[in-house]
Structures are given as structure tokens and as C-alpha cells.
PDB file of C-alpha atoms in Angstrom:
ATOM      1  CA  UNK A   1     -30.298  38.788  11.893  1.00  0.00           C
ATOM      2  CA  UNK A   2     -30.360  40.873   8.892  1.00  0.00           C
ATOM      3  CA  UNK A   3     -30.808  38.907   5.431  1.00  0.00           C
ATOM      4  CA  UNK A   4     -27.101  39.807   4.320  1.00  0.00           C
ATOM      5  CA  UNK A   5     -25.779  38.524   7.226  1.00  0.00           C
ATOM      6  CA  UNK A   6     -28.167  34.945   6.980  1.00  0.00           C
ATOM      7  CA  UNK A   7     -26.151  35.035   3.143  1.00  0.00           C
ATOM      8  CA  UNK A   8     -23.060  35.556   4.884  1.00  0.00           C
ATOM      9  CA  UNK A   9     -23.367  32.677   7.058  1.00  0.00           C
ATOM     10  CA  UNK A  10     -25.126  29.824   4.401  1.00  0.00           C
ATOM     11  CA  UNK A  11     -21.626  31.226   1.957  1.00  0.00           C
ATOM     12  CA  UNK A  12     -19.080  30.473   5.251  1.00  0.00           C
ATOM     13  CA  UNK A  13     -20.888  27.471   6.299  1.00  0.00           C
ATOM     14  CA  UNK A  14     -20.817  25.979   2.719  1.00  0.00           C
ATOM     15  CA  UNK A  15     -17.349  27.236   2.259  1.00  0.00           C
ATOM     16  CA  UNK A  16     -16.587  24.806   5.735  1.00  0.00           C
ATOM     17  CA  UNK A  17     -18.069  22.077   4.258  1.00  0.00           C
ATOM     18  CA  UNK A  18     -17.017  22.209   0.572  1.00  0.00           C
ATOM     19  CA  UNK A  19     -12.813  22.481   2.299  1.00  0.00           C
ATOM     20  CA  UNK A  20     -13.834  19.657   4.809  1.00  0.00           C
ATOM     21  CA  UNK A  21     -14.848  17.372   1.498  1.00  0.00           C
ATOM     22  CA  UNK A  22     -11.828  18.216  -0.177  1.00  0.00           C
ATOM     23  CA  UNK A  23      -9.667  17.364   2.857  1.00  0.00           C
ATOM     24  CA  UNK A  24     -11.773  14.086   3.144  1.00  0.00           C
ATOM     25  CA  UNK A  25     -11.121  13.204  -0.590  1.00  0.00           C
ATOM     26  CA  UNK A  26      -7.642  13.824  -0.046  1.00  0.00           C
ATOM     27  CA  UNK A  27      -7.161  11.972   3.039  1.00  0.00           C
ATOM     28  CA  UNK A  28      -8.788   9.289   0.893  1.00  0.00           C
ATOM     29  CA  UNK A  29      -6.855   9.534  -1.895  1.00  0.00           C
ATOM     30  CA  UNK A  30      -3.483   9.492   0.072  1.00  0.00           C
ATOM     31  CA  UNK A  31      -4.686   6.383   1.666  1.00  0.00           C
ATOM     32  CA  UNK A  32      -5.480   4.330  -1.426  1.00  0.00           C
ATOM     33  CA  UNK A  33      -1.661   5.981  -2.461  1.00  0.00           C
ATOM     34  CA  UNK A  34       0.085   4.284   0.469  1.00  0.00           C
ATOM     35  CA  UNK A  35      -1.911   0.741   0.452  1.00  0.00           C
ATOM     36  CA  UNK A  36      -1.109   0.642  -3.163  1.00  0.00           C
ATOM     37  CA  UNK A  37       2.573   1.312  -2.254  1.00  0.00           C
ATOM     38  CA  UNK A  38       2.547  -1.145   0.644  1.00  0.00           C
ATOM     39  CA  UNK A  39       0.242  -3.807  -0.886  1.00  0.00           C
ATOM     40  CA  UNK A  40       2.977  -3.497  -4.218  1.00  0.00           C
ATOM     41  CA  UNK A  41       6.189  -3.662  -1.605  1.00  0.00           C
ATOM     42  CA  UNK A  42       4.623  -6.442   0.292  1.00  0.00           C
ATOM     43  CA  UNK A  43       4.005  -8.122  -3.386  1.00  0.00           C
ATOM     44  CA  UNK A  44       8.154  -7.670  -3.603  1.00  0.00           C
ATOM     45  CA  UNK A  45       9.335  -9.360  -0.496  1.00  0.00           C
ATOM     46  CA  UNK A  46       7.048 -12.199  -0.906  1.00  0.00           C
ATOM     47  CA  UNK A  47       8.654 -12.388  -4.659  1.00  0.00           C
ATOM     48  CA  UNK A  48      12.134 -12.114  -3.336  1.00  0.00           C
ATOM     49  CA  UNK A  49      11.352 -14.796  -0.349  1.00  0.00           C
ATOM     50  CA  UNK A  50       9.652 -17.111  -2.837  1.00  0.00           C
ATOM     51  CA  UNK A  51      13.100 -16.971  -5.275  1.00  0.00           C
ATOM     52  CA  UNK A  52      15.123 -17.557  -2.106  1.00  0.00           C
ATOM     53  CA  UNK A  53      13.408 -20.389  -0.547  1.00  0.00           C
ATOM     54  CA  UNK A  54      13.175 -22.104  -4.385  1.00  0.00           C
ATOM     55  CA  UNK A  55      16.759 -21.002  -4.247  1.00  0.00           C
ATOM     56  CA  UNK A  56      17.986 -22.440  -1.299  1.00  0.00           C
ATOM     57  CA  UNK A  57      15.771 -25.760  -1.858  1.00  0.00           C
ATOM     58  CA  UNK A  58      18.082 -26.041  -5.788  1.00  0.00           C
ATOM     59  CA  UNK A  59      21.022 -25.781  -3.706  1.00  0.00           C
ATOM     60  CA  UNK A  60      19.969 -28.841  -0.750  1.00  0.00           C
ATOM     61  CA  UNK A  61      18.717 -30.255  -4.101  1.00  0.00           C
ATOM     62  CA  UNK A  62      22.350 -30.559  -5.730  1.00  0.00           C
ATOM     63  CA  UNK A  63      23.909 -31.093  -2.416  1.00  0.00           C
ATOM     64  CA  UNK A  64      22.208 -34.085  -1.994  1.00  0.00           C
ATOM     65  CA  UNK A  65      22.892 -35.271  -5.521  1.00  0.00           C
ATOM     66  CA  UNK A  66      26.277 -34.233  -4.738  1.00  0.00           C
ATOM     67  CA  UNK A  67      26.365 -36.499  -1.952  1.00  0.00           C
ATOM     68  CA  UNK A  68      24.510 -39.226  -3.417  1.00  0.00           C
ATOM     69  CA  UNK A  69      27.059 -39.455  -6.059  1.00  0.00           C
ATOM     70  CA  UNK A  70      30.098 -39.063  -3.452  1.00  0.00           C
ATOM     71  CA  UNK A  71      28.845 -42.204  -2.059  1.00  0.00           C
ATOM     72  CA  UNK A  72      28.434 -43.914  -5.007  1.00  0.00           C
TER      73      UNK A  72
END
């Protein structure tokens, strides 16, 4: 193998792996992206079912007060 084509081949082969790193740090990146956007959706429902359940529990709350007094 002649000494231009050994260049040749170190240049492509470093080439492969400098693309492959990128795509790695991409894949990566994208990753974090959507565990940030799930972790932050999941952070929403629980929000939402937290002001429901307190929600609902205020309303058997006054229902029973409601019914207390009804009695009374």
C-alpha cells in the first residue's frame, strides 16, 4: 500500500468515527430531550390527579357536613 493511500484510509477511517460520535451525541441529546419532556408531562398528571383527588375529598368533605347538618 502506497503512503497516499495509508493517508487516505487514517482520513476515511477518522471521518467514520468523528460522524459515528456525532450521531452518538445526538442520539444522546434527543434522549435527555424526550425524558425531560416525559419526566415534565408525568410531573403534570400527577399535579392534575393530586388537585382532583384533594378535589373530590372537599366535595365528600361538604357532603358530609351537608348531611350532618340535614340531620341536625
Amino acid at each position: 500500500m502506497t503512503e497516499q493511500n495509508k493517508n487516505a484510509n487514517r482520513k476515511t477511517s477518522t471521518a467514520g468515527s468523528t460522524a459515528s460520535k456525532a450521531a452518538s451525541t445526538a442520539d444522546k441529546a434527543t434522549g435527555k430531550a424526550t425524558e425531560s419532556a416525559k419526566s415534565a408531562a408525568n410531573g403534570a398528571a400527577s399535579k392534575a390527579t393530586d388537585a382532583a383527588s384533594a378535589a373530590a375529598s372537599g366535595t365528600e368533605r361538604a357532603a358530609r357536613a351537608a348531611n350532618g347538618a340535614a340531620q341536625s
